[in-house]
mmCIF file of C-alpha atoms and ligand atoms in Angstrom:
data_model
loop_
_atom_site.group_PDB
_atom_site.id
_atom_site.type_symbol
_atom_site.label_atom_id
_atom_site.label_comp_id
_atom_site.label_asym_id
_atom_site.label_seq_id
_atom_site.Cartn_x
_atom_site.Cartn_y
_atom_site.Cartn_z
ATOM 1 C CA UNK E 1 -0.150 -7.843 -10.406
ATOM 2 C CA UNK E 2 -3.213 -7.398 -11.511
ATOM 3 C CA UNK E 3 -2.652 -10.123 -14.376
ATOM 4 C CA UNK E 4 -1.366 -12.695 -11.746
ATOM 5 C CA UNK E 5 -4.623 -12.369 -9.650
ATOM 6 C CA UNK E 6 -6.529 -12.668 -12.608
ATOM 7 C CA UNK E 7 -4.675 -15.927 -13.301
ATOM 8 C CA UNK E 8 -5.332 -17.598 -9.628
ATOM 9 C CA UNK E 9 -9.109 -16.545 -9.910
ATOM 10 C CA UNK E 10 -9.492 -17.886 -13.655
ATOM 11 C CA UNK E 11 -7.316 -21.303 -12.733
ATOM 12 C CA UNK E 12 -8.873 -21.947 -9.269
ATOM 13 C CA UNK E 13 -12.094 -23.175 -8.309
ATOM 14 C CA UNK E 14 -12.184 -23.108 -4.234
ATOM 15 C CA UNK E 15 -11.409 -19.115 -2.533
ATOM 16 C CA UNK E 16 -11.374 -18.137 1.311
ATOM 17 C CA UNK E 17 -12.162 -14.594 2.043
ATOM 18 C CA UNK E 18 -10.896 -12.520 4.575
ATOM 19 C CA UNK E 19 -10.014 -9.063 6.452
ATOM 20 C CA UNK E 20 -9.172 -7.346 9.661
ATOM 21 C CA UNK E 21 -10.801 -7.551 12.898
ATOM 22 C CA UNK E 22 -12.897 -4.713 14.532
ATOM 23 C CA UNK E 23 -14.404 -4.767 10.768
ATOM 24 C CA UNK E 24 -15.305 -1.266 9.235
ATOM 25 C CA UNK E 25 -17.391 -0.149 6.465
ATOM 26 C CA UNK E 26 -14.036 -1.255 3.464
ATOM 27 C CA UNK E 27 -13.331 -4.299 5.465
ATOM 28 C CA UNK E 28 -16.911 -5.549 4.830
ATOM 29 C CA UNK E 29 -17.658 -4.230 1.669
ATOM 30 C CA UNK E 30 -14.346 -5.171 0.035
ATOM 31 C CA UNK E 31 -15.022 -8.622 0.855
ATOM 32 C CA UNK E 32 -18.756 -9.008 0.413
ATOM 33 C CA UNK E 33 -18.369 -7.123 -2.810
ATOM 34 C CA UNK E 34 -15.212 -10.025 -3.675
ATOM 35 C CA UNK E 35 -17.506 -12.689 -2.350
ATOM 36 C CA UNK E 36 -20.021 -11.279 -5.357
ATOM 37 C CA UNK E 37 -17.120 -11.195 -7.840
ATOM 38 C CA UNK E 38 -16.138 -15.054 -7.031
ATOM 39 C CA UNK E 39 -19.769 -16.429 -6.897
ATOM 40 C CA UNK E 40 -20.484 -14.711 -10.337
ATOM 41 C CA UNK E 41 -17.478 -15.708 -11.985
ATOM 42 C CA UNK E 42 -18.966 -19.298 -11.221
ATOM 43 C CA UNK E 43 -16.326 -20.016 -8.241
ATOM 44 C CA UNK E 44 -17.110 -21.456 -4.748
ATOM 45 C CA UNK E 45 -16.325 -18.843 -2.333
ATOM 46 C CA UNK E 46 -16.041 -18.617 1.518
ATOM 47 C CA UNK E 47 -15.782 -15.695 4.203
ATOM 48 C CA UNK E 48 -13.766 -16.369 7.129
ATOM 49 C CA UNK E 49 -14.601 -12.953 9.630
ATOM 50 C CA UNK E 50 -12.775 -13.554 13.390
ATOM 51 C CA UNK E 51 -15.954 -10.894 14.654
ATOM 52 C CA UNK E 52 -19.502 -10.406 13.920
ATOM 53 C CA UNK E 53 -20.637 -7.631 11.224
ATOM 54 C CA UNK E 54 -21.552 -4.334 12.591
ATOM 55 C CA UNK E 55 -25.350 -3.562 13.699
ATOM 56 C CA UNK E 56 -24.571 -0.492 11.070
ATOM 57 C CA UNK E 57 -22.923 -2.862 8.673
ATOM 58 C CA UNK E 58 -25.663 -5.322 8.080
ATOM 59 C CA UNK E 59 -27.783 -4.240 5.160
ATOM 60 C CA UNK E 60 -24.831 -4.771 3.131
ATOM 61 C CA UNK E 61 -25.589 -7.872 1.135
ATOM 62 C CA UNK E 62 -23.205 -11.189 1.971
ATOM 63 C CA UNK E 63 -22.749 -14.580 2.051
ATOM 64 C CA UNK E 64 -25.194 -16.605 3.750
ATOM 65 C CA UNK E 65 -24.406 -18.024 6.787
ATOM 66 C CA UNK E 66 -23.397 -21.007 5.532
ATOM 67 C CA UNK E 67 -20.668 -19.442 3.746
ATOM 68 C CA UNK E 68 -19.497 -17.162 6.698
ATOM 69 C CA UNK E 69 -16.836 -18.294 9.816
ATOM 70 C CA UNK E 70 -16.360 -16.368 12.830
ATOM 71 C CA UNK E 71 -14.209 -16.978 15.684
ATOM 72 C CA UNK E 72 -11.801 -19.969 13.927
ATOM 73 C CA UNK E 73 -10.014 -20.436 10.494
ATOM 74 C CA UNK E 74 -11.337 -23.671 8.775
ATOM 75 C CA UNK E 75 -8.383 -25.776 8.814
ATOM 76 C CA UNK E 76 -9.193 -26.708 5.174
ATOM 77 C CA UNK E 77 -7.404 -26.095 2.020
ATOM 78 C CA UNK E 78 -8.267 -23.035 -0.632
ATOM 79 C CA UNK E 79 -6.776 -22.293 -4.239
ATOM 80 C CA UNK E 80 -6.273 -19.127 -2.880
ATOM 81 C CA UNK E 81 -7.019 -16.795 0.009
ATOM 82 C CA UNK E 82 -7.760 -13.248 -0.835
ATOM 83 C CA UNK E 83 -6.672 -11.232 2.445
ATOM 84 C CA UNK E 84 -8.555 -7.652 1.646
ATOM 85 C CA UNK E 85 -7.585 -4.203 3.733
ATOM 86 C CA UNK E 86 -5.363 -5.711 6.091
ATOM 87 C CA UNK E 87 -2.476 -4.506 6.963
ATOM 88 C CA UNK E 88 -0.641 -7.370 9.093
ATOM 89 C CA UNK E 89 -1.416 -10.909 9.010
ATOM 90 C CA UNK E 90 -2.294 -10.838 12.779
ATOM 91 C CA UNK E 91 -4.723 -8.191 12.257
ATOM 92 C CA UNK E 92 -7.234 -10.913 10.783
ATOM 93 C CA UNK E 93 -7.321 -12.042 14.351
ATOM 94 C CA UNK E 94 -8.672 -15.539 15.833
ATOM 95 C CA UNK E 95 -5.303 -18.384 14.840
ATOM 96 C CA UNK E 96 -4.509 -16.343 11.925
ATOM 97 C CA UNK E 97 -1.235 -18.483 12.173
ATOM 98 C CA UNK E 98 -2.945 -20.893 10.300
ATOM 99 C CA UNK E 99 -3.724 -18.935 7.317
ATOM 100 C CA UNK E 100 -0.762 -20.279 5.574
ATOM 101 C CA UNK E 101 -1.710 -23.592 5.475
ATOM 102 C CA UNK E 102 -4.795 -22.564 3.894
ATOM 103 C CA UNK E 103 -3.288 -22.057 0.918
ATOM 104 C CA UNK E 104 -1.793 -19.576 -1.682
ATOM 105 C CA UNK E 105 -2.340 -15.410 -0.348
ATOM 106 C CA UNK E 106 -3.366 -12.778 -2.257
ATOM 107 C CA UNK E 107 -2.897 -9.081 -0.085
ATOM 108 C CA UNK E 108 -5.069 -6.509 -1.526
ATOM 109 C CA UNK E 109 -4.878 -3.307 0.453
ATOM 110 C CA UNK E 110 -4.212 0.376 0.770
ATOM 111 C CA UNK E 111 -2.263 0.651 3.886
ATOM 112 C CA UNK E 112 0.711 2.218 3.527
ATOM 113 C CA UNK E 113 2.394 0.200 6.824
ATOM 114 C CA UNK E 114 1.550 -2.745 4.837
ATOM 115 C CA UNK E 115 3.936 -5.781 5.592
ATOM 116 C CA UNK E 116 3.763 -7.326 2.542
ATOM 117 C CA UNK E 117 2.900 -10.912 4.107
ATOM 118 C CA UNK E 118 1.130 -11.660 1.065
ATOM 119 C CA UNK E 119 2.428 -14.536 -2.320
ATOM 120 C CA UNK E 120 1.160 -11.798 -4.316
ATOM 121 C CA UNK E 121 0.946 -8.098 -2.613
ATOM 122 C CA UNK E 122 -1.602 -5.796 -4.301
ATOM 123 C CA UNK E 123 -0.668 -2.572 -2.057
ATOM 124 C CA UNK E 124 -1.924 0.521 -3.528
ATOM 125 C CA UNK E 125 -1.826 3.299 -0.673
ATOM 126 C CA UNK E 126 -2.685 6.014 -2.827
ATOM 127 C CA UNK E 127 -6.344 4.611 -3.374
ATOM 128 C CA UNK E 128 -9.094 5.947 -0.802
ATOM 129 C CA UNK E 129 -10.222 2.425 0.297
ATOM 130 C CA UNK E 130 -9.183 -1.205 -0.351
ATOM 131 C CA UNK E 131 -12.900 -0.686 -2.010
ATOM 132 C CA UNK E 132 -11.568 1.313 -4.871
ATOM 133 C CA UNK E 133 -8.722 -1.497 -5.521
ATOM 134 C CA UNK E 134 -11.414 -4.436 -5.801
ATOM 135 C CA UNK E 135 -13.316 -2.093 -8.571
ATOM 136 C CA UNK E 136 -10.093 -1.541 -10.111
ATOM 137 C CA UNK E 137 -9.936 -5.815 -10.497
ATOM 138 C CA UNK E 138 -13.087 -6.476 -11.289
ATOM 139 C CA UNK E 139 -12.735 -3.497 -14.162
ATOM 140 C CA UNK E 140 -9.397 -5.554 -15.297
ATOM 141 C CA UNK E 141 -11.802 -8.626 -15.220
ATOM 142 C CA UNK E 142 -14.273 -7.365 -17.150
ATOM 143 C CA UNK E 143 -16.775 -8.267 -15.257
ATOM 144 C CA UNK E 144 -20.426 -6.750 -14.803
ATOM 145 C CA UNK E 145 -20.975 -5.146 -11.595
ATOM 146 C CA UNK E 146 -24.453 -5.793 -9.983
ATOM 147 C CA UNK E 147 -26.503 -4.392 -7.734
ATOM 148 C CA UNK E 148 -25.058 -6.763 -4.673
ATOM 149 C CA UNK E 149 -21.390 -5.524 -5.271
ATOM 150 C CA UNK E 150 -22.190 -1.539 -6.484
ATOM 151 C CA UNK E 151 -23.607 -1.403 -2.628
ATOM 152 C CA UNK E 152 -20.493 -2.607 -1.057
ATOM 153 C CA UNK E 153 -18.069 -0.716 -3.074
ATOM 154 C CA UNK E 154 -20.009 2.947 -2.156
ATOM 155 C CA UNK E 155 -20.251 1.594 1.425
ATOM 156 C CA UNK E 156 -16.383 0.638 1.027
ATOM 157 C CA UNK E 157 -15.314 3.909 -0.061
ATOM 158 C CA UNK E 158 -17.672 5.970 1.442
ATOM 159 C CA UNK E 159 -17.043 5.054 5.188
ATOM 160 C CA UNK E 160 -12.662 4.956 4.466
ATOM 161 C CA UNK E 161 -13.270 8.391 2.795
ATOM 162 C CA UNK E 162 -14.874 9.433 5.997
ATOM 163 C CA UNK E 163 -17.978 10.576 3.759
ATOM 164 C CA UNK E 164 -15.198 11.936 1.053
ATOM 165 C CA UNK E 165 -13.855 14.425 3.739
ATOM 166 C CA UNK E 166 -10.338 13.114 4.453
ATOM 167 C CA UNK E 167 -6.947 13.431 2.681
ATOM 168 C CA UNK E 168 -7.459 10.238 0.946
ATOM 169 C CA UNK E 169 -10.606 11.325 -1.070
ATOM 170 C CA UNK E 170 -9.778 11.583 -4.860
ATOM 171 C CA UNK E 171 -11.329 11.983 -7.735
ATOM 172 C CA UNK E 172 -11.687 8.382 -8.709
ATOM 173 C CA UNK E 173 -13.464 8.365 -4.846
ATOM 174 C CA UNK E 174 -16.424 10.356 -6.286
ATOM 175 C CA UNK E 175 -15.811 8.192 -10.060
ATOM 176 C CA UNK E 176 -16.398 4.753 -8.604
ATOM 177 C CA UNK E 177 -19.231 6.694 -6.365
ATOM 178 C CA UNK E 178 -20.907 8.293 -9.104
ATOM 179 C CA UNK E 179 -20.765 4.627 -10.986
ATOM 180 C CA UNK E 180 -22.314 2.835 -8.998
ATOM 181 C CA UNK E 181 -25.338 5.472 -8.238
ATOM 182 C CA UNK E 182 -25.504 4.908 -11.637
ATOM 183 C CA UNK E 183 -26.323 1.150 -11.321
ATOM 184 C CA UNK E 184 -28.475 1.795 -8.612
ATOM 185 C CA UNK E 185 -27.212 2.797 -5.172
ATOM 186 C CA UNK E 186 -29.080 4.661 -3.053
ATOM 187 C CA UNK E 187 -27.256 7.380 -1.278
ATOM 188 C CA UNK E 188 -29.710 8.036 1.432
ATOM 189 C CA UNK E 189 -30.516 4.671 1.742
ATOM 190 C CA UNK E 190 -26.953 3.977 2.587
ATOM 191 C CA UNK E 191 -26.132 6.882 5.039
ATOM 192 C CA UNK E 192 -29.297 6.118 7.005
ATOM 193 C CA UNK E 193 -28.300 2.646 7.229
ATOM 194 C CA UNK E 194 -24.574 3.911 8.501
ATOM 195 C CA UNK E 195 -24.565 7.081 9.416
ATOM 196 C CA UNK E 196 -27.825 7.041 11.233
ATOM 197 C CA UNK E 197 -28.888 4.069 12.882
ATOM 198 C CA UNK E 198 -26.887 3.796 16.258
ATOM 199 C CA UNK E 199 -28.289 2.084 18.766
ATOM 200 C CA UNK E 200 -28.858 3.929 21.812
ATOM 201 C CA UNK E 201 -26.531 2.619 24.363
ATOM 202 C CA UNK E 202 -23.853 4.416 21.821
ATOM 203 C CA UNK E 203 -25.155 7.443 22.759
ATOM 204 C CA UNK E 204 -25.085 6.843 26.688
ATOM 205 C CA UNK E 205 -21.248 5.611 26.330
ATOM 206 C CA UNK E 206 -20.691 8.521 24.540
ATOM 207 C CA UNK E 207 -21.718 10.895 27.309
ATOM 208 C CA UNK E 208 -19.508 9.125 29.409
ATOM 209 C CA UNK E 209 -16.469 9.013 27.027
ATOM 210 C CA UNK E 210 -16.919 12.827 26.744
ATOM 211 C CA UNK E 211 -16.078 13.309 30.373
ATOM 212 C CA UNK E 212 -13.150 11.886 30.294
ATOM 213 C CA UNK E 213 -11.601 14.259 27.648
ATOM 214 C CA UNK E 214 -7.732 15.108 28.142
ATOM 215 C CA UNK E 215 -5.862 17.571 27.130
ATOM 216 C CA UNK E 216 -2.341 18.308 26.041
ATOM 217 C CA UNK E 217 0.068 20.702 24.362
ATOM 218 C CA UNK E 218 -2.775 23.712 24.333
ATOM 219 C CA UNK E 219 -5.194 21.454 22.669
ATOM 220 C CA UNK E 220 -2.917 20.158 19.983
ATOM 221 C CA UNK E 221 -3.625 16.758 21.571
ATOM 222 C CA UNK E 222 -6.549 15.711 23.095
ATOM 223 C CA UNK E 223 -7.223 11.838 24.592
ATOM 224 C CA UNK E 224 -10.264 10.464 26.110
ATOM 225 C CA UNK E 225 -11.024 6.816 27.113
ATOM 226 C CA UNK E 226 -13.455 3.872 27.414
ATOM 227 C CA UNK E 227 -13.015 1.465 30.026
ATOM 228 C CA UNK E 228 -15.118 -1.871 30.234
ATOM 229 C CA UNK E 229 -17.002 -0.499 33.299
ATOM 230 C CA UNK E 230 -18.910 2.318 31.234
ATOM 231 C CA UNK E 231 -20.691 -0.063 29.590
ATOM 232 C CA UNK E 232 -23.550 -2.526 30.527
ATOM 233 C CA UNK E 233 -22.734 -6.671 29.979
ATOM 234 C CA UNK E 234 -22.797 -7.863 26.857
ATOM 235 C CA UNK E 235 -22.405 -4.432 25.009
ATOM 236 C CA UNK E 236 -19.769 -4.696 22.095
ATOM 237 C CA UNK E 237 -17.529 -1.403 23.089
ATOM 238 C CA UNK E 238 -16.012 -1.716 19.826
ATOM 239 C CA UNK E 239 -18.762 -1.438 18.036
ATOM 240 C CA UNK E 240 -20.386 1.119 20.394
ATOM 241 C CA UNK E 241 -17.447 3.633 20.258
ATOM 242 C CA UNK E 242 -16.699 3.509 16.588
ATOM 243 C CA UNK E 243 -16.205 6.345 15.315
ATOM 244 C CA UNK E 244 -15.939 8.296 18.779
ATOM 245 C CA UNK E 245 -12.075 9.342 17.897
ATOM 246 C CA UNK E 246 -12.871 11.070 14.672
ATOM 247 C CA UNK E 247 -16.030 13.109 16.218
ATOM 248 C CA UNK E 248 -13.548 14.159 18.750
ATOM 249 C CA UNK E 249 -10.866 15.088 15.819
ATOM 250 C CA UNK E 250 -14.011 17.442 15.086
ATOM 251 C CA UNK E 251 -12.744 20.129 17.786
ATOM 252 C CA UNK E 252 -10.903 23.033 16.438
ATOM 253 C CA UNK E 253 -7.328 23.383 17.450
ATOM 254 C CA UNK E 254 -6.380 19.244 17.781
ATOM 255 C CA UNK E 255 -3.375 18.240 15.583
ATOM 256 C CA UNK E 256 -3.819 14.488 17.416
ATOM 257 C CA UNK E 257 -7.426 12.972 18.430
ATOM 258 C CA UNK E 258 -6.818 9.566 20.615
ATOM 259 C CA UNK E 259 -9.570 7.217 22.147
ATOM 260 C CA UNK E 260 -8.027 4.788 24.317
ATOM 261 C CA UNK E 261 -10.269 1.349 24.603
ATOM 262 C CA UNK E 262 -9.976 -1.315 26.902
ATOM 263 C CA UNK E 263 -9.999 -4.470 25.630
ATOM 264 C CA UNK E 264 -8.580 -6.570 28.291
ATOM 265 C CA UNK E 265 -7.918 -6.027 32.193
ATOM 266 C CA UNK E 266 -4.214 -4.527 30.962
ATOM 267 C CA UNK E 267 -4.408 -4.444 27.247
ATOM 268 C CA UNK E 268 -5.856 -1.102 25.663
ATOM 269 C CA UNK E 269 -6.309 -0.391 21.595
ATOM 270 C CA UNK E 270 -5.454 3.035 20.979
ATOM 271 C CA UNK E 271 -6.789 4.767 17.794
ATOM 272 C CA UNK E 272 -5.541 7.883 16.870
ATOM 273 C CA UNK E 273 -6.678 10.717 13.864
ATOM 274 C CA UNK E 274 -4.261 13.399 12.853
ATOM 275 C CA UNK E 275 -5.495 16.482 11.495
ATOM 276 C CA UNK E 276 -2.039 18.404 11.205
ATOM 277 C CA UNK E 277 0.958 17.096 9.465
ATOM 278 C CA UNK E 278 1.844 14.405 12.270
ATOM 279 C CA UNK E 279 1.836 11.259 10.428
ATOM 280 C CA UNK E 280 0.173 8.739 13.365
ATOM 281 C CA UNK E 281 0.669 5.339 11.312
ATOM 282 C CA UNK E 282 4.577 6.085 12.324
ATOM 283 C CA UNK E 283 3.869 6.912 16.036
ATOM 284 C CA UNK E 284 1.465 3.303 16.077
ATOM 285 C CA UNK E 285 3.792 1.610 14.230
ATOM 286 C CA UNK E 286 6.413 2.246 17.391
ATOM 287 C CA UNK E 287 4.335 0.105 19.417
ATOM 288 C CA UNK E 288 3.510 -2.398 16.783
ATOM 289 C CA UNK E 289 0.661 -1.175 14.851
ATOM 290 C CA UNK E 290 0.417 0.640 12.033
ATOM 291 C CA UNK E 291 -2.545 2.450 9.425
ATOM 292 C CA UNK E 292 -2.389 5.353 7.505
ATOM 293 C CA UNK E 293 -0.637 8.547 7.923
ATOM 294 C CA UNK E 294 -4.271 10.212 9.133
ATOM 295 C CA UNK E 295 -5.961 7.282 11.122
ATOM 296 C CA UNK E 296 -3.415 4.437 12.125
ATOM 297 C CA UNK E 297 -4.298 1.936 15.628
ATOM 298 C CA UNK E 298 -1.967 0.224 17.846
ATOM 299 C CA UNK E 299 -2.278 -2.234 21.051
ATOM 300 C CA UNK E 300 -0.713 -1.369 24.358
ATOM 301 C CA UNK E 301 -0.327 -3.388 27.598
ATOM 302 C CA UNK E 302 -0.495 -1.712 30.748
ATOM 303 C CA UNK E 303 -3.244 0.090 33.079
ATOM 304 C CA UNK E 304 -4.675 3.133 31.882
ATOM 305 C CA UNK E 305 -2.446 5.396 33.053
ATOM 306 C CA UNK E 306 1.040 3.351 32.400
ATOM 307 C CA UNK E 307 -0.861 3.515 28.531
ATOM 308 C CA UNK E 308 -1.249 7.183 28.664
ATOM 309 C CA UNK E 309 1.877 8.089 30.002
ATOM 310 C CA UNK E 310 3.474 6.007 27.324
ATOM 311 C CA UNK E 311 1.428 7.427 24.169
ATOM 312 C CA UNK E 312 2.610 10.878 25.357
ATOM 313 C CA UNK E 313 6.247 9.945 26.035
ATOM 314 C CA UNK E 314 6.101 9.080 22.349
ATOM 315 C CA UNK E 315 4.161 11.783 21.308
ATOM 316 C CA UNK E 316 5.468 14.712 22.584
ATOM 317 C CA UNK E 317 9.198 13.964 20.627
HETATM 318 P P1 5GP B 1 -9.027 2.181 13.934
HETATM 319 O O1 5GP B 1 -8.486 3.184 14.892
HETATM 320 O O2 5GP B 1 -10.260 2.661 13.251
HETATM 321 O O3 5GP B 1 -9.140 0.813 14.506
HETATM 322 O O4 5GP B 1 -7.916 2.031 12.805
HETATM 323 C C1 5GP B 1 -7.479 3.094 12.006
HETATM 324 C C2 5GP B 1 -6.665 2.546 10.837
HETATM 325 O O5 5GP B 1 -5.474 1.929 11.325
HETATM 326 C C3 5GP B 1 -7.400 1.474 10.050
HETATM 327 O O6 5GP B 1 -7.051 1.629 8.693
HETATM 328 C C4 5GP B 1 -6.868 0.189 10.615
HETATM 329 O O7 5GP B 1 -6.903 -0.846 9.676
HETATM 330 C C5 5GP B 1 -5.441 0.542 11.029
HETATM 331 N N1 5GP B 1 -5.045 -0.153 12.263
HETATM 332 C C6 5GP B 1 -5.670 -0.115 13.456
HETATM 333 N N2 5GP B 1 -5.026 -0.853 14.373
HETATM 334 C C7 5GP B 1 -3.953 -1.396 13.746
HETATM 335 C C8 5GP B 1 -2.894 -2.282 14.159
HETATM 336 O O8 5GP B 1 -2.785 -2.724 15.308
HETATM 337 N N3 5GP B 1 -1.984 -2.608 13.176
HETATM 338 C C9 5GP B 1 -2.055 -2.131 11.907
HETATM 339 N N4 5GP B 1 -1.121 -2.511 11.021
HETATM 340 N N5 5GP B 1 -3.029 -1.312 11.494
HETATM 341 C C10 5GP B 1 -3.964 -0.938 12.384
HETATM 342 MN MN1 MN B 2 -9.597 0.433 4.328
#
């Protein structure tokens, strides 16, 4: 696999970029760092993001603006498209439809609900971060890693390690950490930057989602929500309320942490953490999302409570 990417980067010359929407610390730093790896393999490269970077997100170093899309695909034609740490083609949001007329897709991800949408499907769950498979390429390429892409692979497999403390941390997690200290990351530079830097309409959101803390099965699983009303016009929830679900997670007892988000009137994005056994990519996956066994997401239509009563119909079996 890794041979056959090798080949499209070596005999193309034009590349498209992309990931998943409501972009995380991997998702940006997988494809900033491959952005790096084109552009200094000599190779014009573009970025195609449906949303805007994370305030928390934007030290990382990127593509100019020139080089970046948001909202729409370019309806223009690539040698390939690298689609990095996505898990379903409609995850990369926007008309993702048109995708395949962009050209030839290379999947590179750790997802283990991974659909496999890709002409060539790099799918290695057992790696901590989609971050840790782009090292593993640009290792098979031989090329030098500098400064620019050492930053985004830490940030990559730092955040999807949840700061090495879930199941997916490994040794090669600290390895490819240690590395690229070595070349120059700073990291207390980098957990200021993402770890603590919110903005401080987070933390008045946060109050908020706190009160509405559910629940169920003595604790096992607790749900709390955020509806469009708790926060002020023009706030980004999404980016507000990352990360809420896994401070919840924090409380002793839970086996299932859920934060319920509204995105639309009737449309709510559940994410959910597991902390016991429960394997939460298979209860998203029922209602057509999907993720890891520890942190998976899913969409649901409904009002809140037609949501909630659904999740725990599910759930409870
Ligand atoms: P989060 O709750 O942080 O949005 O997502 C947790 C994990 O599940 C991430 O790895 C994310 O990529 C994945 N995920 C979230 N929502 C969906 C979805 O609707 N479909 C799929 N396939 N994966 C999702
Ligand atoms: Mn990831």
């Amino acid at each position: 696999m890794l041979k056959r990417i090798k080949e499209r980067i070596e005999e193309g010359n034009r590349f498209l970029i992309t990931t998943h929407i409501d972009l995380d610390g991997d998702a940006v730093g997988s494809v900033f760092c491959f952005y790096w790896l084109l552009k200094n393999c000599k190779k014009d490269a573009f970025v195609y993001l449906r949303d805007q970077v994370p305030y928390k997100y934007r030290f990382l170093p990127g593509p100019d603006d020139k080089r970046l899309f948001f909202k729409e695909l370019p309806l223009e034609k690539y040698d390939t498209v690298f689609v990095l740490d996505c898990g379903d083609l409609h995850r990369i949001g926007g008309n993702y439809e048109a995708l395949r007329d962009n050209g030839f897709i290379v999947n590179i991800d750790h997802h283990n609900t991974n659909s496999g949408f890709g002409n060539i499907n790099l799918v290695v769950p057992d790696s901590s971060s989609t971050a840790e498979i782009v090292y593993d390429l640009i290792c098979f390429l031989n090329v030098e890693i500098t400064q620019e892409m050492a930053i985004n692979i830490y940030t990559g497999v730092l955040t999807d390690t949840g700061s090495f403390r879930y199941e997916n941390t490994n040794p090669k997690a600290f390895s490819i950490c240690a590395k690229m200290t070595e070349i120059g990351v700073k990291p207390a530079y980098v957990a200021q930057k993402v770890y603590e830097s919110h903005p401080k309409e987070r933390f008045f959101i946060l109050g908020k989602v706190l009160n509405t803390l559910e629940a169920y099965k003595n604790g096992k699983i607790v749900i709390a929500h955020v509806t469009r009303d708790m926060a002020e016009d023009n706030y980004s929830l999404e980016e507000f309320t990352d990360g809420f679900v896994e401070f919840i997670k924090e409380m002793d007892g839970i086996e299932i942490a859920m934060l319920i988000r509204q995105i639309e009137d009737n449309k709510y994005k559940i994410s959910m953490r597991s902390k016991g056994n429960g394997d939460v990519s298979e209860i998203c996956s029922i209602f057509g999302g999907g993720g890891h066994k520890k942190a998976a997401g899913c969409y649901i239509n409904g009002d809140l409570n037609e949501v909630k009563k659904k999740l725990l119909e599910v759930i409870k079996d």
